[in-house]
PDB file of N, CA, C and O in Angstrom:
ATOM      1  N   MET A   1      10.956 -10.621 -10.136  1.00 56.00           N
ATOM      2  CA  MET A   1      11.374  -9.403  -9.478  1.00 56.00           C
ATOM      3  C   MET A   1      10.198  -8.451  -9.325  1.00 56.00           C
ATOM      4  O   MET A   1      10.161  -7.649  -8.407  1.00 56.00           O
ATOM      5  N   ARG A   2       9.242  -8.563 -10.212  1.00 63.00           N
ATOM      6  CA  ARG A   2       8.088  -7.676 -10.174  1.00 63.00           C
ATOM      7  C   ARG A   2       7.301  -7.835  -8.872  1.00 63.00           C
ATOM      8  O   ARG A   2       6.807  -6.859  -8.325  1.00 63.00           O
ATOM      9  N   LYS A   3       7.195  -9.066  -8.381  1.00 62.00           N
ATOM     10  CA  LYS A   3       6.419  -9.270  -7.161  1.00 62.00           C
ATOM     11  C   LYS A   3       7.079  -8.609  -5.953  1.00 62.00           C
ATOM     12  O   LYS A   3       6.404  -8.244  -5.005  1.00 62.00           O
ATOM     13  N   TYR A   4       8.386  -8.424  -5.990  1.00 63.00           N
ATOM     14  CA  TYR A   4       9.071  -7.749  -4.899  1.00 63.00           C
ATOM     15  C   TYR A   4       8.885  -6.237  -4.985  1.00 63.00           C
ATOM     16  O   TYR A   4       8.672  -5.567  -3.989  1.00 63.00           O
ATOM     17  N   LEU A   5       8.986  -5.698  -6.181  1.00 66.00           N
ATOM     18  CA  LEU A   5       8.921  -4.245  -6.342  1.00 66.00           C
ATOM     19  C   LEU A   5       7.526  -3.678  -6.124  1.00 66.00           C
ATOM     20  O   LEU A   5       7.381  -2.517  -5.773  1.00 66.00           O
ATOM     21  N   PHE A   6       6.508  -4.482  -6.367  1.00 67.00           N
ATOM     22  CA  PHE A   6       5.148  -3.997  -6.201  1.00 67.00           C
ATOM     23  C   PHE A   6       4.502  -4.521  -4.923  1.00 67.00           C
ATOM     24  O   PHE A   6       3.285  -4.621  -4.836  1.00 67.00           O
ATOM     25  N   GLY A   7       5.304  -4.834  -3.926  1.00 71.00           N
ATOM     26  CA  GLY A   7       4.777  -5.256  -2.635  1.00 71.00           C
ATOM     27  C   GLY A   7       4.118  -4.089  -1.910  1.00 71.00           C
ATOM     28  O   GLY A   7       4.423  -2.925  -2.151  1.00 71.00           O
ATOM     29  N   THR A   8       3.210  -4.401  -1.020  1.00 75.00           N
ATOM     30  CA  THR A   8       2.452  -3.343  -0.354  1.00 75.00           C
ATOM     31  C   THR A   8       3.325  -2.484   0.544  1.00 75.00           C
ATOM     32  O   THR A   8       3.096  -1.279   0.654  1.00 75.00           O
ATOM     33  N   GLY A   9       4.328  -3.057   1.170  1.00 81.00           N
ATOM     34  CA  GLY A   9       5.197  -2.273   2.043  1.00 81.00           C
ATOM     35  C   GLY A   9       5.975  -1.224   1.286  1.00 81.00           C
ATOM     36  O   GLY A   9       6.079  -0.061   1.706  1.00 81.00           O
ATOM     37  N   LEU A  10       6.515  -1.619   0.157  1.00 84.00           N
ATOM     38  CA  LEU A  10       7.298  -0.688  -0.653  1.00 84.00           C
ATOM     39  C   LEU A  10       6.408   0.379  -1.283  1.00 84.00           C
ATOM     40  O   LEU A  10       6.769   1.555  -1.311  1.00 84.00           O
ATOM     41  N   LEU A  11       5.235  -0.028  -1.756  1.00 86.00           N
ATOM     42  CA  LEU A  11       4.323   0.954  -2.345  1.00 86.00           C
ATOM     43  C   LEU A  11       3.844   1.970  -1.316  1.00 86.00           C
ATOM     44  O   LEU A  11       3.736   3.160  -1.611  1.00 86.00           O
ATOM     45  N   SER A  12       3.551   1.515  -0.102  1.00 87.00           N
ATOM     46  CA  SER A  12       3.096   2.462   0.924  1.00 87.00           C
ATOM     47  C   SER A  12       4.221   3.401   1.348  1.00 87.00           C
ATOM     48  O   SER A  12       3.981   4.583   1.632  1.00 87.00           O
ATOM     49  N   ALA A  13       5.452   2.918   1.372  1.00 88.00           N
ATOM     50  CA  ALA A  13       6.584   3.788   1.706  1.00 88.00           C
ATOM     51  C   ALA A  13       6.790   4.844   0.627  1.00 88.00           C
ATOM     52  O   ALA A  13       7.047   6.016   0.926  1.00 88.00           O
ATOM     53  N   ILE A  14       6.660   4.451  -0.624  1.00 88.00           N
ATOM     54  CA  ILE A  14       6.803   5.404  -1.719  1.00 88.00           C
ATOM     55  C   ILE A  14       5.677   6.434  -1.684  1.00 88.00           C
ATOM     56  O   ILE A  14       5.906   7.635  -1.875  1.00 88.00           O
ATOM     57  N   THR A  15       4.463   5.986  -1.421  1.00 90.00           N
ATOM     58  CA  THR A  15       3.334   6.898  -1.323  1.00 90.00           C
ATOM     59  C   THR A  15       3.527   7.893  -0.188  1.00 90.00           C
ATOM     60  O   THR A  15       3.229   9.080  -0.337  1.00 90.00           O
ATOM     61  N   GLY A  16       4.021   7.415   0.935  1.00 90.00           N
ATOM     62  CA  GLY A  16       4.307   8.312   2.050  1.00 90.00           C
ATOM     63  C   GLY A  16       5.374   9.331   1.704  1.00 90.00           C
ATOM     64  O   GLY A  16       5.295  10.503   2.101  1.00 90.00           O
ATOM     65  N   GLY A  17       6.383   8.918   0.946  1.00 90.00           N
ATOM     66  CA  GLY A  17       7.424   9.841   0.510  1.00 90.00           C
ATOM     67  C   GLY A  17       6.890  10.907  -0.426  1.00 90.00           C
ATOM     68  O   GLY A  17       7.277  12.077  -0.345  1.00 90.00           O
ATOM     69  N   VAL A  18       5.985  10.507  -1.315  1.00 92.00           N
ATOM     70  CA  VAL A  18       5.379  11.473  -2.227  1.00 92.00           C
ATOM     71  C   VAL A  18       4.560  12.498  -1.439  1.00 92.00           C
ATOM     72  O   VAL A  18       4.611  13.698  -1.726  1.00 92.00           O
ATOM     73  N   THR A  19       3.850  12.050  -0.443  1.00 89.00           N
ATOM     74  CA  THR A  19       3.078  12.962   0.398  1.00 89.00           C
ATOM     75  C   THR A  19       3.992  13.937   1.121  1.00 89.00           C
ATOM     76  O   THR A  19       3.693  15.141   1.210  1.00 89.00           O
ATOM     77  N   LEU A  20       5.105  13.457   1.640  1.00 90.00           N
ATOM     78  CA  LEU A  20       6.053  14.349   2.312  1.00 90.00           C
ATOM     79  C   LEU A  20       6.662  15.347   1.345  1.00 90.00           C
ATOM     80  O   LEU A  20       6.876  16.515   1.692  1.00 90.00           O
ATOM     81  N   LEU A  21       6.959  14.911   0.135  1.00 90.00           N
ATOM     82  CA  LEU A  21       7.512  15.830  -0.861  1.00 90.00           C
ATOM     83  C   LEU A  21       6.517  16.921  -1.236  1.00 90.00           C
ATOM     84  O   LEU A  21       6.891  18.079  -1.411  1.00 90.00           O
ATOM     85  N   ARG A  22       5.250  16.553  -1.333  1.00 88.00           N
ATOM     86  CA  ARG A  22       4.223  17.555  -1.640  1.00 88.00           C
ATOM     87  C   ARG A  22       4.118  18.581  -0.518  1.00 88.00           C
ATOM     88  O   ARG A  22       3.944  19.771  -0.784  1.00 88.00           O
ATOM     89  N   SER A  23       4.191  18.116   0.717  1.00 86.00           N
ATOM     90  CA  SER A  23       4.108  19.059   1.833  1.00 86.00           C
ATOM     91  C   SER A  23       5.369  19.912   1.927  1.00 86.00           C
ATOM     92  O   SER A  23       5.315  21.050   2.398  1.00 86.00           O
ATOM     93  N   ALA A  24       6.500  19.406   1.466  1.00 86.00           N
ATOM     94  CA  ALA A  24       7.744  20.181   1.507  1.00 86.00           C
ATOM     95  C   ALA A  24       7.749  21.299   0.474  1.00 86.00           C
ATOM     96  O   ALA A  24       8.444  22.299   0.647  1.00 86.00           O
ATOM     97  N   ARG A  25       6.975  21.150  -0.600  1.00 87.00           N
ATOM     98  CA  ARG A  25       6.916  22.185  -1.628  1.00 87.00           C
ATOM     99  C   ARG A  25       6.132  23.407  -1.171  1.00 87.00           C
ATOM    100  O   ARG A  25       6.271  24.479  -1.741  1.00 87.00           O
ATOM    101  N   ASN A  26       5.294  23.242  -0.158  1.00 84.00           N
ATOM    102  CA  ASN A  26       4.547  24.380   0.371  1.00 84.00           C
ATOM    103  C   ASN A  26       5.503  25.322   1.096  1.00 84.00           C
ATOM    104  O   ASN A  26       6.641  24.982   1.388  1.00 84.00           O
ATOM    105  N   ASP A  27       5.041  26.486   1.407  1.00 79.00           N
ATOM    106  CA  ASP A  27       5.873  27.485   2.078  1.00 79.00           C
ATOM    107  C   ASP A  27       5.842  27.364   3.604  1.00 79.00           C
ATOM    108  O   ASP A  27       6.132  28.322   4.309  1.00 79.00           O
ATOM    109  N   GLU A  28       5.518  26.191   4.093  1.00 79.00           N
ATOM    110  CA  GLU A  28       5.481  25.988   5.539  1.00 79.00           C
ATOM    111  C   GLU A  28       6.905  25.845   6.071  1.00 79.00           C
ATOM    112  O   GLU A  28       7.778  25.286   5.406  1.00 79.00           O
ATOM    113  N   PRO A  29       7.153  26.323   7.287  1.00 85.00           N
ATOM    114  CA  PRO A  29       8.502  26.203   7.861  1.00 85.00           C
ATOM    115  C   PRO A  29       8.813  24.748   8.240  1.00 85.00           C
ATOM    116  O   PRO A  29       7.923  23.945   8.495  1.00 85.00           O
ATOM    117  N   PHE A  30      10.088  24.445   8.265  1.00 86.00           N
ATOM    118  CA  PHE A  30      10.557  23.106   8.640  1.00 86.00           C
ATOM    119  C   PHE A  30      10.585  23.032  10.164  1.00 86.00           C
ATOM    120  O   PHE A  30      11.348  23.721  10.823  1.00 86.00           O
ATOM    121  N   THR A  31       9.719  22.200  10.740  1.00 90.00           N
ATOM    122  CA  THR A  31       9.606  22.085  12.196  1.00 90.00           C
ATOM    123  C   THR A  31      10.102  20.721  12.647  1.00 90.00           C
ATOM    124  O   THR A  31      10.462  19.864  11.835  1.00 90.00           O
ATOM    125  N   TRP A  32      10.082  20.504  13.950  1.00 94.00           N
ATOM    126  CA  TRP A  32      10.516  19.231  14.491  1.00 94.00           C
ATOM    127  C   TRP A  32       9.551  18.117  14.082  1.00 94.00           C
ATOM    128  O   TRP A  32       9.956  16.974  13.917  1.00 94.00           O
ATOM    129  N   ARG A  33       8.289  18.446  13.873  1.00 91.00           N
ATOM    130  CA  ARG A  33       7.326  17.429  13.429  1.00 91.00           C
ATOM    131  C   ARG A  33       7.629  16.978  11.999  1.00 91.00           C
ATOM    132  O   ARG A  33       7.508  15.803  11.667  1.00 91.00           O
ATOM    133  N   THR A  34       8.045  17.916  11.185  1.00 89.00           N
ATOM    134  CA  THR A  34       8.429  17.575   9.819  1.00 89.00           C
ATOM    135  C   THR A  34       9.676  16.695   9.832  1.00 89.00           C
ATOM    136  O   THR A  34       9.767  15.719   9.063  1.00 89.00           O
ATOM    137  N   ALA A  35      10.613  17.018  10.695  1.00 93.00           N
ATOM    138  CA  ALA A  35      11.830  16.207  10.812  1.00 93.00           C
ATOM    139  C   ALA A  35      11.494  14.785  11.260  1.00 93.00           C
ATOM    140  O   ALA A  35      12.047  13.806  10.731  1.00 93.00           O
ATOM    141  N   LEU A  36      10.576  14.654  12.209  1.00 95.00           N
ATOM    142  CA  LEU A  36      10.166  13.321  12.657  1.00 95.00           C
ATOM    143  C   LEU A  36       9.430  12.561  11.554  1.00 95.00           C
ATOM    144  O   LEU A  36       9.581  11.339  11.435  1.00 95.00           O
ATOM    145  N   ALA A  37       8.653  13.268  10.762  1.00 92.00           N
ATOM    146  CA  ALA A  37       7.958  12.620   9.650  1.00 92.00           C
ATOM    147  C   ALA A  37       8.953  12.079   8.633  1.00 92.00           C
ATOM    148  O   ALA A  37       8.802  10.950   8.134  1.00 92.00           O
ATOM    149  N   TRP A  38       9.989  12.862   8.313  1.00 93.00           N
ATOM    150  CA  TRP A  38      11.016  12.395   7.380  1.00 93.00           C
ATOM    151  C   TRP A  38      11.808  11.232   7.961  1.00 93.00           C
ATOM    152  O   TRP A  38      12.140  10.274   7.244  1.00 93.00           O
ATOM    153  N   LEU A  39      12.108  11.286   9.244  1.00 96.00           N
ATOM    154  CA  LEU A  39      12.818  10.187   9.898  1.00 96.00           C
ATOM    155  C   LEU A  39      11.980   8.914   9.870  1.00 96.00           C
ATOM    156  O   LEU A  39      12.482   7.825   9.563  1.00 96.00           O
ATOM    157  N   SER A  40      10.703   9.062  10.161  1.00 94.00           N
ATOM    158  CA  SER A  40       9.795   7.918  10.125  1.00 94.00           C
ATOM    159  C   SER A  40       9.703   7.327   8.727  1.00 94.00           C
ATOM    160  O   SER A  40       9.700   6.105   8.546  1.00 94.00           O
ATOM    161  N   TRP A  41       9.652   8.187   7.725  1.00 93.00           N
ATOM    162  CA  TRP A  41       9.602   7.704   6.348  1.00 93.00           C
ATOM    163  C   TRP A  41      10.887   6.956   5.987  1.00 93.00           C
ATOM    164  O   TRP A  41      10.844   5.925   5.330  1.00 93.00           O
ATOM    165  N   GLY A  42      12.022   7.472   6.424  1.00 94.00           N
ATOM    166  CA  GLY A  42      13.293   6.803   6.146  1.00 94.00           C
ATOM    167  C   GLY A  42      13.364   5.422   6.765  1.00 94.00           C
ATOM    168  O   GLY A  42      13.833   4.462   6.137  1.00 94.00           O
ATOM    169  N   ILE A  43      12.883   5.300   7.987  1.00 95.00           N
ATOM    170  CA  ILE A  43      12.877   3.995   8.656  1.00 95.00           C
ATOM    171  C   ILE A  43      11.932   3.040   7.943  1.00 95.00           C
ATOM    172  O   ILE A  43      12.255   1.865   7.718  1.00 95.00           O
ATOM    173  N   THR A  44      10.751   3.526   7.563  1.00 91.00           N
ATOM    174  CA  THR A  44       9.783   2.692   6.853  1.00 91.00           C
ATOM    175  C   THR A  44      10.344   2.207   5.526  1.00 91.00           C
ATOM    176  O   THR A  44      10.195   1.036   5.155  1.00 91.00           O
ATOM    177  N   MET A  45      11.003   3.093   4.810  1.00 91.00           N
ATOM    178  CA  MET A  45      11.593   2.716   3.521  1.00 91.00           C
ATOM    179  C   MET A  45      12.710   1.687   3.714  1.00 91.00           C
ATOM    180  O   MET A  45      12.806   0.717   2.947  1.00 91.00           O
ATOM    181  N   ALA A  46      13.521   1.873   4.730  1.00 91.00           N
ATOM    182  CA  ALA A  46      14.604   0.921   4.996  1.00 91.00           C
ATOM    183  C   ALA A  46      14.049  -0.461   5.345  1.00 91.00           C
ATOM    184  O   ALA A  46      14.570  -1.493   4.884  1.00 91.00           O
ATOM    185  N   LEU A  47      12.990  -0.508   6.133  1.00 87.00           N
ATOM    186  CA  LEU A  47      12.385  -1.793   6.481  1.00 87.00           C
ATOM    187  C   LEU A  47      11.746  -2.460   5.267  1.00 87.00           C
ATOM    188  O   LEU A  47      11.839  -3.685   5.103  1.00 87.00           O
ATOM    189  N   ALA A  48      11.106  -1.684   4.410  1.00 86.00           N
ATOM    190  CA  ALA A  48      10.480  -2.250   3.216  1.00 86.00           C
ATOM    191  C   ALA A  48      11.540  -2.804   2.264  1.00 86.00           C
ATOM    192  O   ALA A  48      11.390  -3.908   1.726  1.00 86.00           O
ATOM    193  N   VAL A  49      12.613  -2.067   2.070  1.00 86.00           N
ATOM    194  CA  VAL A  49      13.695  -2.547   1.196  1.00 86.00           C
ATOM    195  C   VAL A  49      14.363  -3.775   1.811  1.00 86.00           C
ATOM    196  O   VAL A  49      14.690  -4.735   1.107  1.00 86.00           O
ATOM    197  N   GLY A  50      14.541  -3.779   3.123  1.00 84.00           N
ATOM    198  CA  GLY A  50      15.120  -4.944   3.793  1.00 84.00           C
ATOM    199  C   GLY A  50      14.268  -6.186   3.636  1.00 84.00           C
ATOM    200  O   GLY A  50      14.794  -7.295   3.441  1.00 84.00           O
ATOM    201  N   ALA A  51      12.943  -6.030   3.689  1.00 82.00           N
ATOM    202  CA  ALA A  51      12.049  -7.172   3.489  1.00 82.00           C
ATOM    203  C   ALA A  51      12.156  -7.702   2.059  1.00 82.00           C
ATOM    204  O   ALA A  51      12.133  -8.920   1.834  1.00 82.00           O
ATOM    205  N   VAL A  52      12.278  -6.797   1.091  1.00 82.00           N
ATOM    206  CA  VAL A  52      12.433  -7.218  -0.303  1.00 82.00           C
ATOM    207  C   VAL A  52      13.746  -7.975  -0.481  1.00 82.00           C
ATOM    208  O   VAL A  52      13.791  -9.032  -1.122  1.00 82.00           O
ATOM    209  N   VAL A  53      14.805  -7.480   0.107  1.00 80.00           N
ATOM    210  CA  VAL A  53      16.115  -8.138  -0.005  1.00 80.00           C
ATOM    211  C   VAL A  53      16.080  -9.510   0.656  1.00 80.00           C
ATOM    212  O   VAL A  53      16.589 -10.497   0.100  1.00 80.00           O
ATOM    213  N   ASP A  54      15.463  -9.609   1.829  1.00 77.00           N
ATOM    214  CA  ASP A  54      15.363 -10.903   2.504  1.00 77.00           C
ATOM    215  C   ASP A  54      14.554 -11.902   1.682  1.00 77.00           C
ATOM    216  O   ASP A  54      14.910 -13.078   1.589  1.00 77.00           O
ATOM    217  N   SER A  55      13.454 -11.450   1.089  1.00 76.00           N
ATOM    218  CA  SER A  55      12.634 -12.338   0.264  1.00 76.00           C
ATOM    219  C   SER A  55      13.412 -12.804  -0.959  1.00 76.00           C
ATOM    220  O   SER A  55      13.361 -13.978  -1.335  1.00 76.00           O
ATOM    221  N   TYR A  56      14.127 -11.890  -1.582  1.00 77.00           N
ATOM    222  CA  TYR A  56      14.911 -12.219  -2.771  1.00 77.00           C
ATOM    223  C   TYR A  56      16.019 -13.215  -2.436  1.00 77.00           C
ATOM    224  O   TYR A  56      16.223 -14.205  -3.151  1.00 77.00           O
ATOM    225  N   ARG A  57      16.722 -12.965  -1.348  1.00 74.00           N
ATOM    226  CA  ARG A  57      17.809 -13.870  -0.964  1.00 74.00           C
ATOM    227  C   ARG A  57      17.264 -15.212  -0.488  1.00 74.00           C
ATOM    228  O   ARG A  57      17.855 -16.254  -0.754  1.00 74.00           O
ATOM    229  N   GLY A  58      16.140 -15.203   0.241  1.00 72.00           N
ATOM    230  CA  GLY A  58      15.558 -16.448   0.720  1.00 72.00           C
ATOM    231  C   GLY A  58      15.072 -17.342  -0.404  1.00 72.00           C
ATOM    232  O   GLY A  58      15.181 -18.560  -0.336  1.00 72.00           O
ATOM    233  N   ALA A  59      14.545 -16.732  -1.459  1.00 72.00           N
ATOM    234  CA  ALA A  59      14.061 -17.514  -2.600  1.00 72.00           C
ATOM    235  C   ALA A  59      15.204 -18.185  -3.342  1.00 72.00           C
ATOM    236  O   ALA A  59      14.998 -19.167  -4.042  1.00 72.00           O
ATOM    237  N   ARG A  60      16.399 -17.670  -3.199  1.00 70.00           N
ATOM    238  CA  ARG A  60      17.558 -18.258  -3.855  1.00 70.00           C
ATOM    239  C   ARG A  60      18.353 -19.174  -2.940  1.00 70.00           C
ATOM    240  O   ARG A  60      19.400 -19.672  -3.306  1.00 70.00           O
ATOM    241  N   GLY A  61      17.857 -19.375  -1.729  1.00 68.00           N
ATOM    242  CA  GLY A  61      18.501 -20.302  -0.806  1.00 68.00           C
ATOM    243  C   GLY A  61      19.676 -19.731  -0.043  1.00 68.00           C
ATOM    244  O   GLY A  61      20.390 -20.469   0.622  1.00 68.00           O
ATOM    245  N   HIS A  62      19.895 -18.432  -0.114  1.00 66.00           N
ATOM    246  CA  HIS A  62      20.989 -17.805   0.621  1.00 66.00           C
ATOM    247  C   HIS A  62      20.600 -17.589   2.078  1.00 66.00           C
ATOM    248  O   HIS A  62      19.425 -17.614   2.435  1.00 66.00           O
ATOM    249  N   LEU A  63      21.587 -17.371   2.898  1.00 67.00           N
ATOM    250  CA  LEU A  63      21.332 -17.100   4.306  1.00 67.00           C
ATOM    251  C   LEU A  63      20.712 -15.722   4.478  1.00 67.00           C
ATOM    252  O   LEU A  63      21.063 -14.776   3.780  1.00 67.00           O
ATOM    253  N   ILE A  64      19.784 -15.643   5.426  1.00 69.00           N
ATOM    254  CA  ILE A  64      19.187 -14.366   5.787  1.00 69.00           C
ATOM    255  C   ILE A  64      19.279 -14.220   7.298  1.00 69.00           C
ATOM    256  O   ILE A  64      19.529 -15.193   8.011  1.00 69.00           O
ATOM    257  N   ASP A  65      19.102 -13.015   7.784  1.00 69.00           N
ATOM    258  CA  ASP A  65      19.211 -12.765   9.217  1.00 69.00           C
ATOM    259  C   ASP A  65      18.172 -13.553   9.998  1.00 69.00           C
ATOM    260  O   ASP A  65      17.059 -13.807   9.519  1.00 69.00           O
ATOM    261  N   GLY A  66      18.522 -13.906  11.212  1.00 67.00           N
ATOM    262  CA  GLY A  66      17.619 -14.674  12.060  1.00 67.00           C
ATOM    263  C   GLY A  66      16.404 -13.899  12.513  1.00 67.00           C
ATOM    264  O   GLY A  66      15.371 -14.483  12.836  1.00 67.00           O
ATOM    265  N   ASP A  67      16.482 -12.577  12.536  1.00 68.00           N
ATOM    266  CA  ASP A  67      15.345 -11.784  12.994  1.00 68.00           C
ATOM    267  C   ASP A  67      14.351 -11.479  11.872  1.00 68.00           C
ATOM    268  O   ASP A  67      13.332 -10.853  12.097  1.00 68.00           O
ATOM    269  N   SER A  68      14.613 -11.965  10.673  1.00 68.00           N
ATOM    270  CA  SER A  68      13.721 -11.732   9.543  1.00 68.00           C
ATOM    271  C   SER A  68      12.493 -12.621   9.648  1.00 68.00           C
ATOM    272  O   SER A  68      12.563 -13.765  10.097  1.00 68.00           O
ATOM    273  N   LYS A  69      11.370 -12.108   9.204  1.00 64.00           N
ATOM    274  CA  LYS A  69      10.129 -12.880   9.224  1.00 64.00           C
ATOM    275  C   LYS A  69       9.959 -13.732   7.969  1.00 64.00           C
ATOM    276  O   LYS A  69       8.975 -14.417   7.813  1.00 64.00           O
ATOM    277  N   VAL A  70      10.930 -13.689   7.079  1.00 67.00           N
ATOM    278  CA  VAL A  70      10.859 -14.434   5.829  1.00 67.00           C
ATOM    279  C   VAL A  70      11.210 -15.890   6.084  1.00 67.00           C
ATOM    280  O   VAL A  70      12.192 -16.206   6.748  1.00 67.00           O
ATOM    281  N   ASP A  71      10.383 -16.792   5.550  1.00 68.00           N
ATOM    282  CA  ASP A  71      10.628 -18.228   5.678  1.00 68.00           C
ATOM    283  C   ASP A  71      11.454 -18.683   4.472  1.00 68.00           C
ATOM    284  O   ASP A  71      10.931 -18.897   3.385  1.00 68.00           O
ATOM    285  N   ARG A  72      12.761 -18.792   4.673  1.00 64.00           N
ATOM    286  CA  ARG A  72      13.688 -19.101   3.588  1.00 64.00           C
ATOM    287  C   ARG A  72      13.384 -20.449   2.966  1.00 64.00           C
ATOM    288  O   ARG A  72      13.383 -20.598   1.745  1.00 64.00           O
ATOM    289  N   ASP A  73      13.098 -21.455   3.776  1.00 71.00           N
ATOM    290  CA  ASP A  73      12.858 -22.796   3.242  1.00 71.00           C
ATOM    291  C   ASP A  73      11.617 -22.831   2.361  1.00 71.00           C
ATOM    292  O   ASP A  73      11.599 -23.479   1.315  1.00 71.00           O
ATOM    293  N   LYS A  74      10.566 -22.123   2.765  1.00 72.00           N
ATOM    294  CA  LYS A  74       9.334 -22.087   1.986  1.00 72.00           C
ATOM    295  C   LYS A  74       9.561 -21.385   0.649  1.00 72.00           C
ATOM    296  O   LYS A  74       9.131 -21.880  -0.398  1.00 72.00           O
ATOM    297  N   LEU A  75      10.237 -20.248   0.666  1.00 68.00           N
ATOM    298  CA  LEU A  75      10.506 -19.527  -0.575  1.00 68.00           C
ATOM    299  C   LEU A  75      11.382 -20.332  -1.522  1.00 68.00           C
ATOM    300  O   LEU A  75      11.156 -20.363  -2.731  1.00 68.00           O
ATOM    301  N   PHE A  76      12.393 -21.000  -0.968  1.00 69.00           N
ATOM    302  CA  PHE A  76      13.284 -21.799  -1.798  1.00 69.00           C
ATOM    303  C   PHE A  76      12.546 -22.990  -2.402  1.00 69.00           C
ATOM    304  O   PHE A  76      12.742 -23.325  -3.573  1.00 69.00           O
ATOM    305  N   ALA A  77      11.663 -23.630  -1.621  1.00 75.00           N
ATOM    306  CA  ALA A  77      10.890 -24.766  -2.133  1.00 75.00           C
ATOM    307  C   ALA A  77       9.961 -24.326  -3.265  1.00 75.00           C
ATOM    308  O   ALA A  77       9.807 -25.041  -4.268  1.00 75.00           O
ATOM    309  N   GLU A  78       9.358 -23.144  -3.136  1.00 74.00           N
ATOM    310  CA  GLU A  78       8.500 -22.632  -4.211  1.00 74.00           C
ATOM    311  C   GLU A  78       9.304 -22.357  -5.470  1.00 74.00           C
ATOM    312  O   GLU A  78       8.848 -22.635  -6.577  1.00 74.00           O
ATOM    313  N   ARG A  79      10.500 -21.837  -5.318  1.00 69.00           N
ATOM    314  CA  ARG A  79      11.339 -21.548  -6.483  1.00 69.00           C
ATOM    315  C   ARG A  79      11.768 -22.833  -7.179  1.00 69.00           C
ATOM    316  O   ARG A  79      11.751 -22.922  -8.406  1.00 69.00           O
ATOM    317  N   VAL A  80      12.126 -23.846  -6.411  1.00 73.00           N
ATOM    318  CA  VAL A  80      12.522 -25.135  -6.993  1.00 73.00           C
ATOM    319  C   VAL A  80      11.347 -25.757  -7.735  1.00 73.00           C
ATOM    320  O   VAL A  80      11.509 -26.276  -8.847  1.00 73.00           O
ATOM    321  N   LYS A  81      10.158 -25.662  -7.143  1.00 75.00           N
ATOM    322  CA  LYS A  81       8.968 -26.241  -7.778  1.00 75.00           C
ATOM    323  C   LYS A  81       8.654 -25.510  -9.090  1.00 75.00           C
ATOM    324  O   LYS A  81       8.299 -26.146 -10.083  1.00 75.00           O
ATOM    325  N   ARG A  82       8.813 -24.195  -9.125  1.00 72.00           N
ATOM    326  CA  ARG A  82       8.571 -23.438 -10.358  1.00 72.00           C
ATOM    327  C   ARG A  82       9.576 -23.800 -11.445  1.00 72.00           C
ATOM    328  O   ARG A  82       9.234 -23.881 -12.622  1.00 72.00           O
ATOM    329  N   ASN A  83      10.818 -24.017 -11.069  1.00 70.00           N
ATOM    330  CA  ASN A  83      11.859 -24.311 -12.047  1.00 70.00           C
ATOM    331  C   ASN A  83      11.766 -25.729 -12.601  1.00 70.00           C
ATOM    332  O   ASN A  83      12.346 -26.015 -13.644  1.00 70.00           O
ATOM    333  N   ARG A  84      11.084 -26.631 -11.915  1.00 74.00           N
ATOM    334  CA  ARG A  84      10.946 -28.002 -12.404  1.00 74.00           C
ATOM    335  C   ARG A  84       9.964 -28.089 -13.565  1.00 74.00           C
ATOM    336  O   ARG A  84       9.989 -29.028 -14.330  1.00 74.00           O
ATOM    337  N   ARG A  85       9.088 -27.143 -13.688  1.00 66.00           N
ATOM    338  CA  ARG A  85       8.063 -27.198 -14.738  1.00 66.00           C
ATOM    339  C   ARG A  85       8.622 -26.942 -16.071  1.00 66.00           C
ATOM    340  O   ARG A  85       9.492 -26.514 -16.521  1.00 66.00           O
TER     341      ARG A  85
END
């Protein structure tokens, strides 16, 4: 599970969220650019979490969406090979 949680996509999304939180603590007004930044961060976080879920499900041989870039057969074969040892 550690390899999923420390993936680069998830770490970059968290880092972006921390940056947005720091800018929100300032006394700057909430503008449309700030709203777009938060929306962009939300989409990035959703995609990163979705990739983690697809990788986790693919490694266990479960079905994943067809539009996912995760290779389910490859992940499942690696998991089977690890468990044989």
